[in-house]
Coordinates of C-alpha atoms in Angstrom, one line a residue:
X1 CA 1.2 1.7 -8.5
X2 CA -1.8 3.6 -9.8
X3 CA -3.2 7.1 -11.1
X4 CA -7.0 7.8 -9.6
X5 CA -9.1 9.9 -11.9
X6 CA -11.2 11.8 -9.5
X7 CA -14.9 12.8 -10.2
X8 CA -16.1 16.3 -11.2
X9 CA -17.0 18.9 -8.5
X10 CA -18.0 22.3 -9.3
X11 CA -15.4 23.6 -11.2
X12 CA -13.1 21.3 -10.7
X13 CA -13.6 18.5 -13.9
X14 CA -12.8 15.1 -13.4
X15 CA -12.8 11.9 -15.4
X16 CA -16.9 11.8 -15.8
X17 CA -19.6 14.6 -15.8
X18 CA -20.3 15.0 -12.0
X19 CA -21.1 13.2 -8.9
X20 CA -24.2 10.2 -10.0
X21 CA -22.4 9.8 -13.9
X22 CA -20.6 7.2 -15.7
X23 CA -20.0 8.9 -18.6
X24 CA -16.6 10.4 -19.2
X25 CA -16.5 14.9 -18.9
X26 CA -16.7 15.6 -22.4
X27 CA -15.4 18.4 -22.5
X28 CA -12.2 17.0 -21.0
X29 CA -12.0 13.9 -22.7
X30 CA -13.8 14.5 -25.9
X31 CA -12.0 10.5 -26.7
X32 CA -12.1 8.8 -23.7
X33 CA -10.4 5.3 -25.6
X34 CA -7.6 7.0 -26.2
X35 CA -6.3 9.5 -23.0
X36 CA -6.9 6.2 -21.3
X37 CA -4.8 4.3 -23.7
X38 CA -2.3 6.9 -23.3
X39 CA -2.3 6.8 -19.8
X40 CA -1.7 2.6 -19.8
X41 CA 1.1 3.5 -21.7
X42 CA 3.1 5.5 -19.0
X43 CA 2.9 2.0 -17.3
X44 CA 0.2 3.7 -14.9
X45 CA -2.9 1.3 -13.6
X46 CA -5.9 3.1 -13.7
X47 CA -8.9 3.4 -11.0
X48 CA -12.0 6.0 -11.0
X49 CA -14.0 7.3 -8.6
X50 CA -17.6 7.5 -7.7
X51 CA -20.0 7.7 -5.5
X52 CA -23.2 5.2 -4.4
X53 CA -25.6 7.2 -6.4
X54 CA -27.3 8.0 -9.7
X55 CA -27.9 11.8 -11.4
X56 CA -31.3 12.3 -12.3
X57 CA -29.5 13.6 -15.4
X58 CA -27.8 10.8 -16.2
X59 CA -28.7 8.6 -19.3
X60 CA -29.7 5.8 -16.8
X61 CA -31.9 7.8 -14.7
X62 CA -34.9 6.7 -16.1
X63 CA -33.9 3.0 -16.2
X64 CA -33.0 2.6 -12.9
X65 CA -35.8 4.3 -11.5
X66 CA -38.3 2.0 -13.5
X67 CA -36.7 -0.9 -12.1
X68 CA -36.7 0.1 -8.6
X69 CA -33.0 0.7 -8.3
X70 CA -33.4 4.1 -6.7
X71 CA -34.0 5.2 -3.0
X72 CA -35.7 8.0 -2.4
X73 CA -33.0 9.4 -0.7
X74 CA -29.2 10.9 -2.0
X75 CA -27.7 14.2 -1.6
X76 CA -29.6 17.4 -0.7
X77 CA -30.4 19.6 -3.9
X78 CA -28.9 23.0 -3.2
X79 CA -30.4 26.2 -3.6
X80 CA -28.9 28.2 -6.2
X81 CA -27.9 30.6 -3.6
X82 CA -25.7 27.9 -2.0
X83 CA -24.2 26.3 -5.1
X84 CA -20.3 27.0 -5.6
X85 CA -20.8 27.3 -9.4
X86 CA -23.5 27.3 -11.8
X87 CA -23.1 23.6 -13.1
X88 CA -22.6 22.6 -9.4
X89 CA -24.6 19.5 -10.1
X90 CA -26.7 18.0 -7.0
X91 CA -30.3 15.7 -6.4
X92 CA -28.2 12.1 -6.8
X93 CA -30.4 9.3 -5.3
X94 CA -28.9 6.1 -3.5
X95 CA -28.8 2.8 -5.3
X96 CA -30.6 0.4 -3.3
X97 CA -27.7 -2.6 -2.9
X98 CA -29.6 -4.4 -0.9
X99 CA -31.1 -5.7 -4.1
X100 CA -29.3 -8.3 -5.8
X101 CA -30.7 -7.2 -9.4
X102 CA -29.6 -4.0 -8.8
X103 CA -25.9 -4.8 -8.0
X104 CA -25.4 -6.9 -11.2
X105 CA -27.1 -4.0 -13.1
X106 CA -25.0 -1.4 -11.6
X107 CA -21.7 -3.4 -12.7
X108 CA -23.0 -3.6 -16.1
X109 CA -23.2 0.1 -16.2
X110 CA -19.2 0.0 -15.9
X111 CA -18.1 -2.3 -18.7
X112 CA -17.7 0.4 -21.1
X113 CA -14.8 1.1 -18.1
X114 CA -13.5 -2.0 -18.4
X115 CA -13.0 -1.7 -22.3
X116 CA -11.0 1.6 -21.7
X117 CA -8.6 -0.5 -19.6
X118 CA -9.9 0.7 -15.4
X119 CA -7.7 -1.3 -13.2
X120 CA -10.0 -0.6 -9.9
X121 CA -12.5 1.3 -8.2
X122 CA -12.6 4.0 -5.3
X123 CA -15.9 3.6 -4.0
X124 CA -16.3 6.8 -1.9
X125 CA -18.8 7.8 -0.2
X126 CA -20.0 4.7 1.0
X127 CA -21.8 5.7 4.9
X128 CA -25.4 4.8 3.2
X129 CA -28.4 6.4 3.0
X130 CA -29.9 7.7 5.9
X131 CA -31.7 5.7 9.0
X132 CA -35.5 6.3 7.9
X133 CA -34.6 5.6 4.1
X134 CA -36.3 2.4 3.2
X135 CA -34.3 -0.7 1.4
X136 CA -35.1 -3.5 -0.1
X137 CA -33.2 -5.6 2.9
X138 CA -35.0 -3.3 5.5
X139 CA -34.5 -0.2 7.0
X140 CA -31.7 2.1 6.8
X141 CA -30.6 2.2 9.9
X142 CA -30.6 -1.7 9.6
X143 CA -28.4 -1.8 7.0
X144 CA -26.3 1.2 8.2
X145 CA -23.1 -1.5 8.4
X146 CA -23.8 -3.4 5.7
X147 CA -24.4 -0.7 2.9
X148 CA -21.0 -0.3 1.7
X149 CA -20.0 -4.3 1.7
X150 CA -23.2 -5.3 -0.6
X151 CA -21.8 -2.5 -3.1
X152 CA -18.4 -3.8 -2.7
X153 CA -19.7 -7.1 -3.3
X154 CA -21.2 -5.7 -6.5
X155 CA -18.1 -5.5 -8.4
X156 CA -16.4 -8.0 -6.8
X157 CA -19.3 -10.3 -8.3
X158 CA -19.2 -8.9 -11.6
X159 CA -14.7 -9.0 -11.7
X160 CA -15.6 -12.3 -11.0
X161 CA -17.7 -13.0 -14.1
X162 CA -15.9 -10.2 -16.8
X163 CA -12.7 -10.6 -15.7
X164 CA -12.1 -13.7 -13.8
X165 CA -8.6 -13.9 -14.5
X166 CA -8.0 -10.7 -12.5
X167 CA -7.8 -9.6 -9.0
X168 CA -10.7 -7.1 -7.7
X169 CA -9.5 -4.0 -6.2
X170 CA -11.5 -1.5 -4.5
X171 CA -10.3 1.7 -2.4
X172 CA -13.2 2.3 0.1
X173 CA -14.4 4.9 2.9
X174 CA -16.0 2.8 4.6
X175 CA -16.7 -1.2 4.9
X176 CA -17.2 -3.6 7.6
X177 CA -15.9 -7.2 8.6
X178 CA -15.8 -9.3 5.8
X179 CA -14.5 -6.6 3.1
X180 CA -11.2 -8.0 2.5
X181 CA -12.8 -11.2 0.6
X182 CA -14.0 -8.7 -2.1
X183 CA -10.8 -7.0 -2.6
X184 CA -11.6 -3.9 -0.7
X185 CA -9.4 -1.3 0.8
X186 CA -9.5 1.1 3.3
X187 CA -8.6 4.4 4.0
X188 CA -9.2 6.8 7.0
X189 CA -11.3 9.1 5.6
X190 CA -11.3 12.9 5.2
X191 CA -9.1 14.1 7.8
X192 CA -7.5 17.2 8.4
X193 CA -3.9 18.4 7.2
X194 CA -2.3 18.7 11.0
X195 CA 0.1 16.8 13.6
X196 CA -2.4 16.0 15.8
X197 CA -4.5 14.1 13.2
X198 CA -1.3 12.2 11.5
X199 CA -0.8 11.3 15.3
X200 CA -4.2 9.5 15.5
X201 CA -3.6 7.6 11.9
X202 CA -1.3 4.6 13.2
X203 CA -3.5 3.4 16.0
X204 CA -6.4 3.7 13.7
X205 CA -4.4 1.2 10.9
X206 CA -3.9 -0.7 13.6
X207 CA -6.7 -1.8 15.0
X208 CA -8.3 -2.3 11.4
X209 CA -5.9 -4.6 10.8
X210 CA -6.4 -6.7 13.5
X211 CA -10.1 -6.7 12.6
X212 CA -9.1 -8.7 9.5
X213 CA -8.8 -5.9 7.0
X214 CA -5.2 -5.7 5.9
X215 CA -5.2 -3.0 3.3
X216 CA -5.4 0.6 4.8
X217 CA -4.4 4.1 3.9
X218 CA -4.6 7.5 4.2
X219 CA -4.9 10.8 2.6
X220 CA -1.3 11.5 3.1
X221 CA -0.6 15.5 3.7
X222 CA -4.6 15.4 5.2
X223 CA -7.7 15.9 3.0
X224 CA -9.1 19.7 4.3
X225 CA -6.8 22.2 4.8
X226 CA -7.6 22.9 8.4
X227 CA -4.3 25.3 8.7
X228 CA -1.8 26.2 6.8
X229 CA 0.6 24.2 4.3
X230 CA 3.3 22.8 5.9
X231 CA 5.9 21.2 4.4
X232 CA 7.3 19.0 7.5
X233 CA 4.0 17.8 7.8
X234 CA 3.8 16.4 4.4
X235 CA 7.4 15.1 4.4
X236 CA 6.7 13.5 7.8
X237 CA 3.4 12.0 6.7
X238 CA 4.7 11.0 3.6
X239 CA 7.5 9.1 5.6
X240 CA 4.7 7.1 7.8
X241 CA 3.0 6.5 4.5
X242 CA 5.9 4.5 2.7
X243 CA 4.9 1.9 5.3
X244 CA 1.3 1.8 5.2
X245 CA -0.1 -1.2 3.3
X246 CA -2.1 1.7 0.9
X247 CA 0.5 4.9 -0.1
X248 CA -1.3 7.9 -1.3
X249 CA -1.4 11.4 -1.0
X250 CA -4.8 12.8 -1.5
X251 CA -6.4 16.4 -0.2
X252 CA -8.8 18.9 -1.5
X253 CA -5.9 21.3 -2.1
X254 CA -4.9 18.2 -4.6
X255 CA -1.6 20.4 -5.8
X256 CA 0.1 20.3 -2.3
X257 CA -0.3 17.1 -2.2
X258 CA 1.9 15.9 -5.3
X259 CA 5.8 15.3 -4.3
X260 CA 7.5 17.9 -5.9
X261 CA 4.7 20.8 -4.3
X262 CA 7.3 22.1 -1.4
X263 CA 10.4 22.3 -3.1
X264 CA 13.8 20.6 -3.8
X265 CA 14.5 19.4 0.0
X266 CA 11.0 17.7 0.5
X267 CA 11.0 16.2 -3.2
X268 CA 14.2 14.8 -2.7
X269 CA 12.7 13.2 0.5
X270 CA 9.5 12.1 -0.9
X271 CA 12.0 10.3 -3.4
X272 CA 13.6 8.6 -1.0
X273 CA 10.8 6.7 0.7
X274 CA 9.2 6.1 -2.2
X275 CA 12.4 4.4 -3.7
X276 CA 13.1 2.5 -0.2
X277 CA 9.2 1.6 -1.0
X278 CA 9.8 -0.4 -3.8
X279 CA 13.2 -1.6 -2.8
X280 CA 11.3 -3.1 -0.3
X281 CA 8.8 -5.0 -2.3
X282 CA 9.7 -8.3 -2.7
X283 CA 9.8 -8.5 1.6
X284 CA 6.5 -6.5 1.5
X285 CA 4.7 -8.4 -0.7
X286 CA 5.5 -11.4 1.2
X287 CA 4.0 -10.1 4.1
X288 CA 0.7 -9.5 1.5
X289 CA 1.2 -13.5 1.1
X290 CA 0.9 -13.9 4.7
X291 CA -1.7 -12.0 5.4
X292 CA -4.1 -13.8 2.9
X293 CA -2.9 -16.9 4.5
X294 CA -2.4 -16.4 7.9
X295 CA -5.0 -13.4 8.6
X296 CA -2.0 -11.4 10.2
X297 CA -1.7 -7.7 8.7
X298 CA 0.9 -6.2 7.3
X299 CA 1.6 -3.0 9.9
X300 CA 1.6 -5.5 13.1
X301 CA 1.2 -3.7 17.1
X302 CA 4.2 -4.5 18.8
X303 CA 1.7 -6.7 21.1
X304 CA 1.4 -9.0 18.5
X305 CA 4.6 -10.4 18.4
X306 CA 5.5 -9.4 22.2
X307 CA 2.1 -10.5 24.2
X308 CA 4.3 -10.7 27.1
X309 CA 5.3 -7.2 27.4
X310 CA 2.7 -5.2 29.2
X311 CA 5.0 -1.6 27.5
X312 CA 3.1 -2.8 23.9
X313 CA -0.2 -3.5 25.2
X314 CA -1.5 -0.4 24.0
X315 CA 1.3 1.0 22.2
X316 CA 0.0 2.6 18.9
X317 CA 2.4 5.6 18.3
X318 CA 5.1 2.8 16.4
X319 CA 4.5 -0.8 15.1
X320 CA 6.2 -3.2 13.1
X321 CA 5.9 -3.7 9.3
X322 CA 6.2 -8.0 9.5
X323 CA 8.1 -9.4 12.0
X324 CA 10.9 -7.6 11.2
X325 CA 11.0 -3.8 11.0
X326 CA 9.8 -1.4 13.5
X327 CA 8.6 1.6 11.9
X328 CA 8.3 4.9 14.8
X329 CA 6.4 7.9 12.8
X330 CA 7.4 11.1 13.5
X331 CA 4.3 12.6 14.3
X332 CA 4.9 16.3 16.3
X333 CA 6.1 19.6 14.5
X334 CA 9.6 20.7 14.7
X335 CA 10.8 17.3 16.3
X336 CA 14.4 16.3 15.4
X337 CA 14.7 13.9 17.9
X338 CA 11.9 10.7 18.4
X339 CA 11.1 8.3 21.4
X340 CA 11.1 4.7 20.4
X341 CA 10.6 1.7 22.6
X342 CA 12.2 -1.4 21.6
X343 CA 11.1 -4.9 22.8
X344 CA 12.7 -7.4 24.1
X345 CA 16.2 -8.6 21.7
X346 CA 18.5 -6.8 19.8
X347 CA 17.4 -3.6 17.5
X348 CA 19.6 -2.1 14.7
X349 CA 18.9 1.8 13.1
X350 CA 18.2 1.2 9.5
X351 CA 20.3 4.2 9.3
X352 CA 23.2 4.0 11.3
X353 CA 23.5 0.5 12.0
X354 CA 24.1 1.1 16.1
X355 CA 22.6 -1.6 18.1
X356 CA 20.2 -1.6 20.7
X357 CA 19.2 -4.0 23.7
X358 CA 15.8 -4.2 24.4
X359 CA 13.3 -3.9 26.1
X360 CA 14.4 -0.5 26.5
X361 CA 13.3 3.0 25.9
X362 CA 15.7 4.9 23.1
X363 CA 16.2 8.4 22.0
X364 CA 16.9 8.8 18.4
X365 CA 17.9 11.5 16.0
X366 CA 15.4 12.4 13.8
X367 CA 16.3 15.1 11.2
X368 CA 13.1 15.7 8.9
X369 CA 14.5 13.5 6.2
X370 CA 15.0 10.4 8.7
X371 CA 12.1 8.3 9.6
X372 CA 13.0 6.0 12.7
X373 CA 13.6 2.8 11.5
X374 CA 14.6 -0.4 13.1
X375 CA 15.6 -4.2 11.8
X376 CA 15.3 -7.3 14.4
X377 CA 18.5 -9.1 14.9
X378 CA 17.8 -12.5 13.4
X379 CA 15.9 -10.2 10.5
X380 CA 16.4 -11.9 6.6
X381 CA 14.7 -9.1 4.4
X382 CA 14.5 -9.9 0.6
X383 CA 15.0 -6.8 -1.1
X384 CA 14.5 -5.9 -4.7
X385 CA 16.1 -3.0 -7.4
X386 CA 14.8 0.4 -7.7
X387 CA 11.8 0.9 -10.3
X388 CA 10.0 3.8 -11.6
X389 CA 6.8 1.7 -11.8
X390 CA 6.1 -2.3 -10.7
X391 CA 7.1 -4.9 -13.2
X392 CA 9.4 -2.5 -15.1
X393 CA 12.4 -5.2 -14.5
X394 CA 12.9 -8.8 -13.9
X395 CA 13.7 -9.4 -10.3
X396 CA 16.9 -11.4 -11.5
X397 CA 19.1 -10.0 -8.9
X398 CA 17.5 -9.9 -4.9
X399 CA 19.3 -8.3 -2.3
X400 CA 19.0 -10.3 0.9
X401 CA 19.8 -8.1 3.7
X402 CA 21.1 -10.4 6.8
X403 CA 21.1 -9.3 10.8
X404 CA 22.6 -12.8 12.5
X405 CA 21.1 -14.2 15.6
X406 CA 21.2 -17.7 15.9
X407 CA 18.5 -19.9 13.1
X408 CA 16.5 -17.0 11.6
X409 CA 14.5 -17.5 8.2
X410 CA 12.4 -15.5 5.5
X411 CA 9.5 -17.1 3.3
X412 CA 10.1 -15.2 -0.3
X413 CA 6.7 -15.1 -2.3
X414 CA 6.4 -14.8 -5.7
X415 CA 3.8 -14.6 -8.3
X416 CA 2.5 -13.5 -11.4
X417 CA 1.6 -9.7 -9.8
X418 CA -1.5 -9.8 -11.8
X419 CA -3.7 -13.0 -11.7
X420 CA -5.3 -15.3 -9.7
X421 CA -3.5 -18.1 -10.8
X422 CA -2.0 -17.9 -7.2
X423 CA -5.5 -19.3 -5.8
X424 CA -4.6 -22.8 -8.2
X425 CA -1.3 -23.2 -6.6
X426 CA 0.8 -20.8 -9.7
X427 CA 3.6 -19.2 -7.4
X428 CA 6.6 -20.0 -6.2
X429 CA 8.2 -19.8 -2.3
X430 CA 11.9 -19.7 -1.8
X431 CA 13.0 -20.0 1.9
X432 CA 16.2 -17.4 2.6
X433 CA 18.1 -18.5 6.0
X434 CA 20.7 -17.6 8.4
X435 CA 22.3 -20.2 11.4
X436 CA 25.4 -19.4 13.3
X437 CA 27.2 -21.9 14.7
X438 CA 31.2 -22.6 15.6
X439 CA 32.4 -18.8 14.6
X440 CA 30.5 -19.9 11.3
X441 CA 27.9 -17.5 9.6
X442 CA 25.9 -20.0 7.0
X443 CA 23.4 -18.2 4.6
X444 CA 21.1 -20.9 2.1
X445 CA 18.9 -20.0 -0.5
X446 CA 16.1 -23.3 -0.7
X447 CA 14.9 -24.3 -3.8
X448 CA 11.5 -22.9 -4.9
X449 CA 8.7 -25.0 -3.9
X450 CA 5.8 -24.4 -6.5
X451 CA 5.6 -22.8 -9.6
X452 CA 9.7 -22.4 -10.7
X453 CA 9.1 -21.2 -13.8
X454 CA 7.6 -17.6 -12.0
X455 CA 10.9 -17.1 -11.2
X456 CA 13.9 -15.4 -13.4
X457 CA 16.0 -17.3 -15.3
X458 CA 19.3 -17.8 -13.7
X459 CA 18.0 -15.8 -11.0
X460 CA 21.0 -14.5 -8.4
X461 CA 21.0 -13.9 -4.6
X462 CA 23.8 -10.9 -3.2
X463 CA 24.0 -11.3 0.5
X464 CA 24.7 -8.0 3.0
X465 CA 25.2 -9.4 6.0
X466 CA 25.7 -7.9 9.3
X467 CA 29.0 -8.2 10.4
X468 CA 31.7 -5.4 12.0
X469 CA 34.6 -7.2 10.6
X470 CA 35.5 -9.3 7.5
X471 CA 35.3 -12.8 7.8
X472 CA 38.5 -15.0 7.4
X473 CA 37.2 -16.6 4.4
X474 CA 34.2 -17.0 2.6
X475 CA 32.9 -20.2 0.8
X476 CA 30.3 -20.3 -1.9
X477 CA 28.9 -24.3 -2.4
X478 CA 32.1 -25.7 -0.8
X479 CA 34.3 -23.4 -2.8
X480 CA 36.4 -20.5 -1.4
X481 CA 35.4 -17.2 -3.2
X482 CA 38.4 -14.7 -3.7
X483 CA 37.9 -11.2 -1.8
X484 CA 37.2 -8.3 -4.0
X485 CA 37.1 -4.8 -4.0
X486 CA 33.8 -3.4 -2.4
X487 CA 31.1 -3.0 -4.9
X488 CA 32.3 -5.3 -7.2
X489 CA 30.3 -7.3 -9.2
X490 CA 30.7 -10.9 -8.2
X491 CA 33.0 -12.5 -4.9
X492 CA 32.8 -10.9 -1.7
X493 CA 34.2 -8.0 0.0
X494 CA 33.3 -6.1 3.2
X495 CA 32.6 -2.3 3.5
X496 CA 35.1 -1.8 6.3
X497 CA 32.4 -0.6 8.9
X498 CA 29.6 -3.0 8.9
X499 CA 28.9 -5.4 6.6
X500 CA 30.0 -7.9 4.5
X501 CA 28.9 -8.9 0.7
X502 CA 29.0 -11.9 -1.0
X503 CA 27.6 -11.6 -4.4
X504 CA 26.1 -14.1 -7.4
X505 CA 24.7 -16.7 -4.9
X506 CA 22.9 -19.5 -7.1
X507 CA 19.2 -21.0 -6.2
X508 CA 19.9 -23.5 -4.4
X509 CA 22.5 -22.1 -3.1
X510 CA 24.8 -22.2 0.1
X511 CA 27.3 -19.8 1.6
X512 CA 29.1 -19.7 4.6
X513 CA 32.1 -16.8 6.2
X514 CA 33.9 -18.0 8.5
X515 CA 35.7 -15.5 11.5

């Protein structure tokens, strides 16, 4: 979770001078060591933004044009005539990245960054100079592609050497194949605030992820304010973005785009998904685990795990988040009621718990504070407490939310959250299962392989487990657990509708219900 400071424009003061600056607005952060200070104190990680270019009025102007740094290209000086305000600030030239001497030199132009405590970088802006603009690596319109991953490569090369301990991060507009080794994100760019262009935003995650880039976004609520403000919209796009690898609202009209801008209803909302967000964490960033491993992304096409059914081929309007959950945005205005299509095998609503056959086509209420959600029978999803921020409590108690069907099985990953000790073997993977067999539901938690010591001490598993009636009995390592009152803390008890919970499971662990 992170605050981005956003650069000056016009009027509108930012976290440095203007467009082509590194140094901090002074006018709004006369002591820039300690509002950023502050901010690391409200738990918040920090990234700034910038563009690819230099001011000629900046302190390094002179520098990097004696070096050869400096295109002779950047943004258009504007006639006075044309400028929104008087310290409008224009005539930024493009840094030549093509040069290796002029990447490192760049990063050392951010360290003072580094010292105030900057987590990452949004690197906007990133399209390159223009076709007849001559680089050091050859001609613009050579290098058209490539522009944005040599700068990306810039500060991944210098996190490397300042920070090795750390991992890169970078949110980008733009990239190519091979961005994810430097830690780059993407996001979709300066779209509009309407239906039609949240409709186009899953296909376009989609396909990037199957390119091999894994971490994608977009301006929730829409950058431009192409029509009016509409709530819905940003309650419905807020929905979709709770299950986007990278959730943030951005726009130019940057106060409708803050949770609480539409009201009690829609705040309450917003809350909502972003508290199911983090609930669903410790299942997410598994999926984060398997996608550095694997290659697979996290927001999945339904073709990917169902090939065989021609319906998914080029089905973009839902996907699934993992294997598991199938995620069907909302994405036309004044809809209360959503078509989903459901592959092949058993589908539950998130919501109300009814089952579905697939493959099938389904109808399903949608009310503007329901996002169509679905979990695979055979699903075992780790979940985790509510948190105002990440890392603000031990993970000592995971949820482990159970759909039987037959041998089903999660991979739980764990590390540090901040390192890269992961890359030396530091974490820890706990394997959560579910097998039926003989009117018997049994439910293990493995003992870690790796790293144990990442995990809490005397770390405890509660089990919610999919079942319409209470079992007969319910054993916990060979021993039968008394029945409780629901919501109790430890035993088990059942909710008297759908499921039953079994709480205080050990790792390793092993429980089983019997019906």
């Amino acid at each position: 979770d992170g605050l981005i400071l956003l650069s000056t424009y016009s009027d509108f003061r930012g976290w440095n001078r203007g467009v082509g600056h590194l140094e901090c607005e002074p006018d709004l952060i006369p002591d820039p060591a300690e509002l950023f200070a502050a901010l690391k104190r409200e738990n918040m990680h920090l990234v700034t933004h910038e563009y690819p270019v230099l001011h000629r009025e900046s302190p390094l102007w002179a520098e990097a044009k004696a070096k050869g740094y400096l295109l002779e290209t950047g943004y258009p000086e504007l006639s006075p005539a044309s400028r929104p305000s008087s310290n409008y600030r224009e005539g930024q030239r493009h840094i030549d990245f093509s040069k290796p001497e002029a990447r490192s030199w760049w990063w050392r132009q951010h360290r003072h960054l580094l010292d105030y405590g900057v987590d990452g970088w949004w690197l906007d802006g990133g399209e390159g100079p223009p076709p007849h603009a001559e680089l050091f690596g050859g001609p613009g319109s050579m290098l058209h592609n490539r522009y944005d991953l040599l700068r990306q490569q810039a500060f991944f090369d210098g996190e490397a050497q300042d920070r090795p301990e750390k991992r890169a991060f970078m949110l980008c507009r733009s990239g190519g194949a091979g961005m994810q080794r430097f830690g780059a994100a993407c996001w979709s760019g300066d779209i509009n605030n309407t239906f039609a262009a949240l409709e186009a935003q899953p296909g376009l995650g989609l396909n990037l992820g199957l390119s091999g880039v894994p971490y994608w976004g977009t301006d929730i609520g829409g950058f431009y304010s192409a029509g009016p403000e509409s709530a819905e919209l940003f309650a419905r796009w807020f929905q979709f973005g709770a299950f986007c690898p990278i959730f943030r609202a951005h726009g130019w009209n940057w106060r409708k785009r803050l949770p609480w801008a539409y009201g009690d209803e829609i705040e309450a909302i917003c809350r909502r998904y972003i508290e199911l967000r983090y609930r669903l964490m410790p299942y997410t960033y598994s999926l984060a685990w398997q996608s550095h491993q694997q290659g697979v992304p996290l927001m999945r096409p339904l073709a990917l795990d169902h090939p065989d059914d021609p319906r998914c081929l080029e089905l973009s309007s839902e996907y699934l988040w993992g294997d598991d959950i199938l995620v069907a945005p909302v994405t036309r205005e004044g809809a209360r009621h959503w078509p989903v299509y459901l592959p092949r095998g058993k589908w539950y609503d998130f919501w109300t718990q009814e089952m579905h056959a697939g493959p099938a086509s389904v109808s399903v209420e949608a009310p503007l504070e329901r996002l169509p959600l679905f979990v695979r029978a055979g699903a075992v999803l780790p979940l985790g407490p509510g948190m105002q921020f990440a890392g603000e409590r031990e993970t000592s108690r995971i949820t482990v939310l159970v759909y039987p069907q037959s041998d089903s099985c999660f991979s739980l990953y764990e590390d540090d959250g901040v390192t890269t000790a992961y890359r030396n073997g530091q974490y820890a993977l706990t394997q959560l299962s579910c097998a039926i067999a003989d009117g018997t539901i049994t439910c293990r938690v493995a003992a870690a392989l790796g790293n144990e010591s990442l995990l809490p001490r005397a770390r405890r598993y509660d089990f919610q487990i999919y079942s319409p009636g209470p079992p007969r009995a319910v054993e916990l390592g060979g021993q039968q657990v008394a029945r409780h009152r629901h919501n109790e803390e430890e035993g088990w008890s059942h909710d008297g509708e759908r499921f039953a919970f079994v709480r205080g499971v050990p790792q390793p662990g092993e429980l089983r219900l019997f019906f």
